[in-house]
CSV table of C-alpha atoms in Angstrom, one decimal:
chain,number,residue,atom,x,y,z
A,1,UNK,CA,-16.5,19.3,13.2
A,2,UNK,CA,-16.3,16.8,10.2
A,3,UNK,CA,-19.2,18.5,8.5
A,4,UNK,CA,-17.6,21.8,8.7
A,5,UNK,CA,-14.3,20.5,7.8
A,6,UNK,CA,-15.8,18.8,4.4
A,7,UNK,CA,-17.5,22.2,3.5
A,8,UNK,CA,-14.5,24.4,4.1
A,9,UNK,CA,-12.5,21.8,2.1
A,10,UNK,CA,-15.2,22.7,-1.0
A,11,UNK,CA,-14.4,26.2,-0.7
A,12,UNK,CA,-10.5,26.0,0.0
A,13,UNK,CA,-10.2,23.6,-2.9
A,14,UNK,CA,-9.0,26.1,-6.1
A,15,UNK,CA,-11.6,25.5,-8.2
A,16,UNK,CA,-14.0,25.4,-5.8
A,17,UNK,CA,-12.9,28.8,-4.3
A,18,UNK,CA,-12.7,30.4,-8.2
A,19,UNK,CA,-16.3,28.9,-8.5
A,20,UNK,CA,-17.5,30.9,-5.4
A,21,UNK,CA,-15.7,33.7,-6.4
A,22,UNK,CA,-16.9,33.8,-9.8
A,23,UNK,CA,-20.9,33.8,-8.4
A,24,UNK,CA,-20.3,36.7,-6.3
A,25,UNK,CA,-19.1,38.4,-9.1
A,26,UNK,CA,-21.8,37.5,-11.3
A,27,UNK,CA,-24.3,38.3,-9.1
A,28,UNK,CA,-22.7,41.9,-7.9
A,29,UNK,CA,-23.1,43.1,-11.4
A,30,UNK,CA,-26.6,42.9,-11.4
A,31,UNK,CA,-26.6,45.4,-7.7
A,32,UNK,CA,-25.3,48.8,-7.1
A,33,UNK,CA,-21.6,47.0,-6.6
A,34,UNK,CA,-21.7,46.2,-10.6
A,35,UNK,CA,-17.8,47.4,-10.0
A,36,UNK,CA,-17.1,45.4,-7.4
A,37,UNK,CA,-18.1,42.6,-9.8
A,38,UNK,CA,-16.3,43.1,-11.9
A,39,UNK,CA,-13.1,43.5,-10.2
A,40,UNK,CA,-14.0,39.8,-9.0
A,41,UNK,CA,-14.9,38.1,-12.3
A,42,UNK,CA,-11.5,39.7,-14.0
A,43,UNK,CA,-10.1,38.2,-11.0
A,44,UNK,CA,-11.1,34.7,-11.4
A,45,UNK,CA,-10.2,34.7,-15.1
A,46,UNK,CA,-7.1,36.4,-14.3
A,47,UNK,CA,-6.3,33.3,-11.8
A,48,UNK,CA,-7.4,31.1,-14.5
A,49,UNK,CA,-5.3,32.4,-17.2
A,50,UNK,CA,-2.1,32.5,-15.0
A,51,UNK,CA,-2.9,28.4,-13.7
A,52,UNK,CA,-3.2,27.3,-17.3
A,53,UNK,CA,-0.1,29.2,-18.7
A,54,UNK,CA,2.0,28.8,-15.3
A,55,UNK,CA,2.4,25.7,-13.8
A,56,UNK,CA,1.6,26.9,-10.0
A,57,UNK,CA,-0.2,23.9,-9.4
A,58,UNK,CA,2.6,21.4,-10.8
A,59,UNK,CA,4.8,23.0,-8.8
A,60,UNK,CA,2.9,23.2,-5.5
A,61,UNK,CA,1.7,19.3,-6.5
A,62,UNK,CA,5.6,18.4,-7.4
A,63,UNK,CA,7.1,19.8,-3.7
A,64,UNK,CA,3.9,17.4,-2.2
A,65,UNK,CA,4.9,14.5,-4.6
A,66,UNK,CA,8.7,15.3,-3.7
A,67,UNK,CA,8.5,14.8,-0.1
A,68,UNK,CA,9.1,11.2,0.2
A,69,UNK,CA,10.8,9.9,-3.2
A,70,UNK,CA,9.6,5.9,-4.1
A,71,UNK,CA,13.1,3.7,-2.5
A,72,UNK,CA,12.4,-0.2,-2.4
A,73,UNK,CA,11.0,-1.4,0.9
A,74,UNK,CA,13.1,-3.0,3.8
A,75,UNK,CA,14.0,-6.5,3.2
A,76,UNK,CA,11.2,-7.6,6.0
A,77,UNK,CA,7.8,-6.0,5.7
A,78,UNK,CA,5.1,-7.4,8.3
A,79,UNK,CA,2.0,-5.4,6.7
A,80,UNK,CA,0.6,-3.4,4.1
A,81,UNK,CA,-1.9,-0.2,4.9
A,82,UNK,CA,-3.4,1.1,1.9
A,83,UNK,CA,-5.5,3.9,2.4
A,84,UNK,CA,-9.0,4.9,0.5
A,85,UNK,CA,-10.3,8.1,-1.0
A,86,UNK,CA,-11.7,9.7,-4.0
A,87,UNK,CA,-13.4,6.3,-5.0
A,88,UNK,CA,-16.4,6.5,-7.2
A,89,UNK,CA,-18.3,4.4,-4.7
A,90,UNK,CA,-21.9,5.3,-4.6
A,91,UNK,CA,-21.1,4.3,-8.5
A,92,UNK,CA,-19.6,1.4,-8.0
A,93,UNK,CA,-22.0,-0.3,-5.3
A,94,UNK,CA,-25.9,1.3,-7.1
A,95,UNK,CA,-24.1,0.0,-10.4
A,96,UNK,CA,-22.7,-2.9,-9.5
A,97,UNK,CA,-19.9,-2.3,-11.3
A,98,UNK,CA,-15.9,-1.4,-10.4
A,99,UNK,CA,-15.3,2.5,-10.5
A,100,UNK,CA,-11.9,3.1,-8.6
A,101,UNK,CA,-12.4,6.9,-9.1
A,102,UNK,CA,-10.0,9.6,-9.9
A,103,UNK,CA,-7.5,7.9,-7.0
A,104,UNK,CA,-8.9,4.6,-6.5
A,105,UNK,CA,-7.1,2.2,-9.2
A,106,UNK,CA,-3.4,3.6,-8.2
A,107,UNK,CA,-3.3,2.9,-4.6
A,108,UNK,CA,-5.6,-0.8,-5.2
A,109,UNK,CA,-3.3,-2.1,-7.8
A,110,UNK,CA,0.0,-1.2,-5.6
A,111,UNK,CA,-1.6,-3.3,-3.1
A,112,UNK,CA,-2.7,-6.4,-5.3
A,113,UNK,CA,1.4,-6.2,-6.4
A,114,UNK,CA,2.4,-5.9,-2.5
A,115,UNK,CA,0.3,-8.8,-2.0
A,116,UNK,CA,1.9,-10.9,-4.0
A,117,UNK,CA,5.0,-10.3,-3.8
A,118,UNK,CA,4.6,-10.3,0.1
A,119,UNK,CA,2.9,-13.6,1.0
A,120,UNK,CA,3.0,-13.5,4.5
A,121,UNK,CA,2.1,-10.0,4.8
A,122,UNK,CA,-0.7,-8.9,7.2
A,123,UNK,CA,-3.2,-6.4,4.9
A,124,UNK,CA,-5.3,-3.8,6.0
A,125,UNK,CA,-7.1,-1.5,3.7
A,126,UNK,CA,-8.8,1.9,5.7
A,127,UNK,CA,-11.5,3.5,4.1
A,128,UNK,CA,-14.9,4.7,4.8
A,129,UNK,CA,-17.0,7.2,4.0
A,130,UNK,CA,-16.2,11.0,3.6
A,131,UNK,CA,-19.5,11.8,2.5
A,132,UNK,CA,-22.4,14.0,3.8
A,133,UNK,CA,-24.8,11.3,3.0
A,134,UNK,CA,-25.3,7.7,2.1
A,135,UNK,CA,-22.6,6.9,4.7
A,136,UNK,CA,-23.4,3.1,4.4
A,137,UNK,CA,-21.3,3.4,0.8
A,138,UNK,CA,-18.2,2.9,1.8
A,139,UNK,CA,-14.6,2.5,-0.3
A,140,UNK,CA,-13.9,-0.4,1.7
A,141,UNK,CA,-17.1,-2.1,0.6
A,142,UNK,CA,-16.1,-0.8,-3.3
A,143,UNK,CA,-12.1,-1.7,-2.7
A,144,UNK,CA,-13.4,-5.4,-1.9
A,145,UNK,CA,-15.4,-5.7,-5.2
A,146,UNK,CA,-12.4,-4.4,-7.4
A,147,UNK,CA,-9.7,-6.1,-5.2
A,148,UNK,CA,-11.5,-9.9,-5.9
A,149,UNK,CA,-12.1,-8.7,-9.6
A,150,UNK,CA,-8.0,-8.6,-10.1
A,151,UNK,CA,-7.5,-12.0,-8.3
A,152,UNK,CA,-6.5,-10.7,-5.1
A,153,UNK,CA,-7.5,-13.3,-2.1
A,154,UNK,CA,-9.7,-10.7,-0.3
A,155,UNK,CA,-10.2,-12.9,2.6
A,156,UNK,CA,-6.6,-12.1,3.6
A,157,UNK,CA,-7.8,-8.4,4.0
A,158,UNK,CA,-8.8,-6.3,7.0
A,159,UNK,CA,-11.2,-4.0,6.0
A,160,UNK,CA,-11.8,-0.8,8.0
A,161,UNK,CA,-14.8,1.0,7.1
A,162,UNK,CA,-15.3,3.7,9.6
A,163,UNK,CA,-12.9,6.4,8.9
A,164,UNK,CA,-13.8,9.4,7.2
A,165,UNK,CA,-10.7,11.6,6.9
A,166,UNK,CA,-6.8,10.8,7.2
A,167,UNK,CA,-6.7,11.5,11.2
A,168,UNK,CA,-9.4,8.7,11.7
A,169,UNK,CA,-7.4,6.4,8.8
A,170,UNK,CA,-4.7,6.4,11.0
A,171,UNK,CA,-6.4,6.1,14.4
A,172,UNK,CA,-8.9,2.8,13.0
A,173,UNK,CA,-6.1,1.2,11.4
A,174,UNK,CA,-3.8,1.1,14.2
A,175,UNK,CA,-6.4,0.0,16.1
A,176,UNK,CA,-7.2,-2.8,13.7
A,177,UNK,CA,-3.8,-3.8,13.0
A,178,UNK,CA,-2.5,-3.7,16.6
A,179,UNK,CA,1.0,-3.5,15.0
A,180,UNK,CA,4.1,-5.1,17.2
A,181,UNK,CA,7.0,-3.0,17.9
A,182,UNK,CA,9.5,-2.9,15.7
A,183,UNK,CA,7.6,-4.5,12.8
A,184,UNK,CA,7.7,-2.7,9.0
A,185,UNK,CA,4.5,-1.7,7.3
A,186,UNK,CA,4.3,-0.1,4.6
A,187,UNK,CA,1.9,3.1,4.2
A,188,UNK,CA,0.7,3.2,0.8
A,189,UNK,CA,-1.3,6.2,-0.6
A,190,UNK,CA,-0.9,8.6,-3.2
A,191,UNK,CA,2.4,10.6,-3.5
A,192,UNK,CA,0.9,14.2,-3.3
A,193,UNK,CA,-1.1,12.6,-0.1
A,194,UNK,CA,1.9,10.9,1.9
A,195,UNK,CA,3.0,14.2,3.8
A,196,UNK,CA,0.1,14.5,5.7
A,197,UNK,CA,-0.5,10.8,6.0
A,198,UNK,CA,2.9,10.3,7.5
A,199,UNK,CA,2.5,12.8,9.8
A,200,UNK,CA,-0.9,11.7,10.8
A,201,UNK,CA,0.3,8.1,11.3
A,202,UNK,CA,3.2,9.6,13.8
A,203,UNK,CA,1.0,11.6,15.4
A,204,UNK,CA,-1.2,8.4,16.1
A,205,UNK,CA,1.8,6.5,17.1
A,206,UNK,CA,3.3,4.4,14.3
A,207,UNK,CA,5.8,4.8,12.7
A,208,UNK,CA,5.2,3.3,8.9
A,209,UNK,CA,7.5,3.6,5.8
A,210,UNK,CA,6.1,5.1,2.9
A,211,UNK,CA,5.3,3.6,0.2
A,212,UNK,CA,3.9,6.7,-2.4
A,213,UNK,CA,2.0,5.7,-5.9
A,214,UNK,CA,-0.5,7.8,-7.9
A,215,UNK,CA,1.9,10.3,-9.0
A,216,UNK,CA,0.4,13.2,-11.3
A,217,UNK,CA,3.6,15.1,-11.9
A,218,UNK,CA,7.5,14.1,-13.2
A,219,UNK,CA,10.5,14.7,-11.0
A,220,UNK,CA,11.4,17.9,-12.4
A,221,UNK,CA,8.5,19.9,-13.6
A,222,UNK,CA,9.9,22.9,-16.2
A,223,UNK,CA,7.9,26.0,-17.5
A,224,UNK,CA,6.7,25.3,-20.5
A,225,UNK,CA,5.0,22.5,-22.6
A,226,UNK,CA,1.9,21.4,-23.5
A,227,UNK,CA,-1.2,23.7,-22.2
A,228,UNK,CA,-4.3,21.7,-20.7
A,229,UNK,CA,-6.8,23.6,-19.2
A,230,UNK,CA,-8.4,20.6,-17.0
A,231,UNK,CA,-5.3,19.4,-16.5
A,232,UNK,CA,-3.7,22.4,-15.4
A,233,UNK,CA,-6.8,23.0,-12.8
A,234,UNK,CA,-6.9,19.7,-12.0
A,235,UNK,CA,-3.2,19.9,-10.5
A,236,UNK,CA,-3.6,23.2,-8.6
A,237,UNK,CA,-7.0,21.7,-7.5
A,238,UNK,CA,-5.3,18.5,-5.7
A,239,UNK,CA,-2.3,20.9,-4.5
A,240,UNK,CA,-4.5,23.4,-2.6
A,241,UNK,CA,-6.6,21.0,-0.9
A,242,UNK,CA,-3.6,19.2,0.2
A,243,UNK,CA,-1.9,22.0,1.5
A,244,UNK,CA,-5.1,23.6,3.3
A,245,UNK,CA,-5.3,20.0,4.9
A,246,UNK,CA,-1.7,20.2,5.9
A,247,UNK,CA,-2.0,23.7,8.0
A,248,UNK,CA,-5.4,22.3,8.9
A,249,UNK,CA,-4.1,19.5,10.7
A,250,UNK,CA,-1.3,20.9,12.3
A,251,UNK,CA,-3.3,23.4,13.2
A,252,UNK,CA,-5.5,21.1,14.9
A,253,UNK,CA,-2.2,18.5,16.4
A,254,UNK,CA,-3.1,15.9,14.0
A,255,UNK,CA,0.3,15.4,12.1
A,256,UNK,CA,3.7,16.4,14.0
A,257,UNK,CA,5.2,18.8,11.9
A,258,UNK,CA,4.2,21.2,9.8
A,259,UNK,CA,5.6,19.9,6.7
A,260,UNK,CA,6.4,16.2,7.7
A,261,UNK,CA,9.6,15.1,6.1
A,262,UNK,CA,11.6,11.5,6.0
């Protein structure tokens, strides 16, 4: 199931599935369905065009990011979950050098503040590896390196390295954490990613408050501005797979809504 899942999350992703459209295309045109090619590569620029000179994927990205606006934490806050992904850690750990990846530095220097400023705070940090291969690189392993290079005290840490998705995030680090009832943790991942996280953690049965960081877009996104053509994929890149993963997992009963809200 997870191997499937990480495969149809290639092609789901936008720029994934323009990529796979855009070889069928360019392969029809050398067969009898040269039309049919056609039809498919003017597609794929047509979809191009329209993400670079619309902001779909700010938009879609911005109603993710929305969800759960940043409010200051309860006065009493017992632990801090920070969740992995997108880490550059094959990178990091063959290099021996940091590389937080894409999504990496965000949601580690959030925790290195929450760390401080919460002394007595248990910390768990839940990442392993999502990857087809080399499974033994883990973004626990890299989040460790990283975390001791910006003075954090790593030894006050729980490290879980086993997870691969955002269901088994939420199932290890329960586990690991055993949290008490009644006790605030925070839930710190990136904005865009804190729907489906939240609902995964309910569905796993805790309860967290969110804490969201990472954020790509502004509170109001308008029509207009500057045009970015990586930028603009980029966006409607993260906001598909996001929302693929959030039917995905309700689909499968792995968050409790739909749509999981405050």
């Amino acid at each position: 199931m997870f191997e499937i899942s990480k495969i149809l999350g290639q092609v789901a992703d936008a720029q994934g599935f323009a990529l796979t459209l855009l070889a069928l295309g360019a392969l029809l045109l050398w067969t009898r369905r040269a039309r049919l090619g056609r039809g498919l590569v003017t597609l794929v620029v047509g979809f191009i065009v329209l993400a670079v000179f619309v902001p779909v994927g700010g938009w879609a990205l911005q109603t993710l990011e929305n969800r759960f606006p940043a409010a200051p934490p309860p006065e009493r806050i017992d632990g801090i979950v920070v969740l992995g992904g997108d880490f550059e850690t094959s990178v990091a750990i063959l290099r021996d050098r940091v590389s937080p990846g894409d999504r990496g530095a965000g949601r580690l220097f959030a925790m290195a503040e929450l760390a401080r400023r919460y002394p007595a705070a248990k910390l768990v940090f839940s990442g392993g590896s999502g990857a087809l291969s080399r499974t033994e690189l883990t973004d626990a392993r890299a989040a460790a390196t990283l975390l001791l290079a910006i003075g954090v005290d790593v030894s006050r840490i729980l490290f879980e390295d086993q997870s691969r998705n955002t269901w088994e995030n939420a199932l290890n680090s329960r586990a690991l954490a055993r949290p008490k009832p009644g006790e605030n943790w925070l839930l710190v991942t990136s904005a865009y990613h804190m729907p489906r996280s939240v609902g995964a953690f309910r569905q796993a049965g805790w309860t967290v408050v969110p804490y969201p960081v990472d954020y790509r877009t502004v509170p109001r996104l308008r029509f207009g501005g500057s045009i970015s053509f990586h930028k603009a994929l980029r966006l409607l890149s993260l906001a598909s797979h996001e929302w693929v993963g959030l039917v995905a997992y309700y689909a499968l009963g792995r968050t409790n809504a739909f749509f999981p809200a405050p």
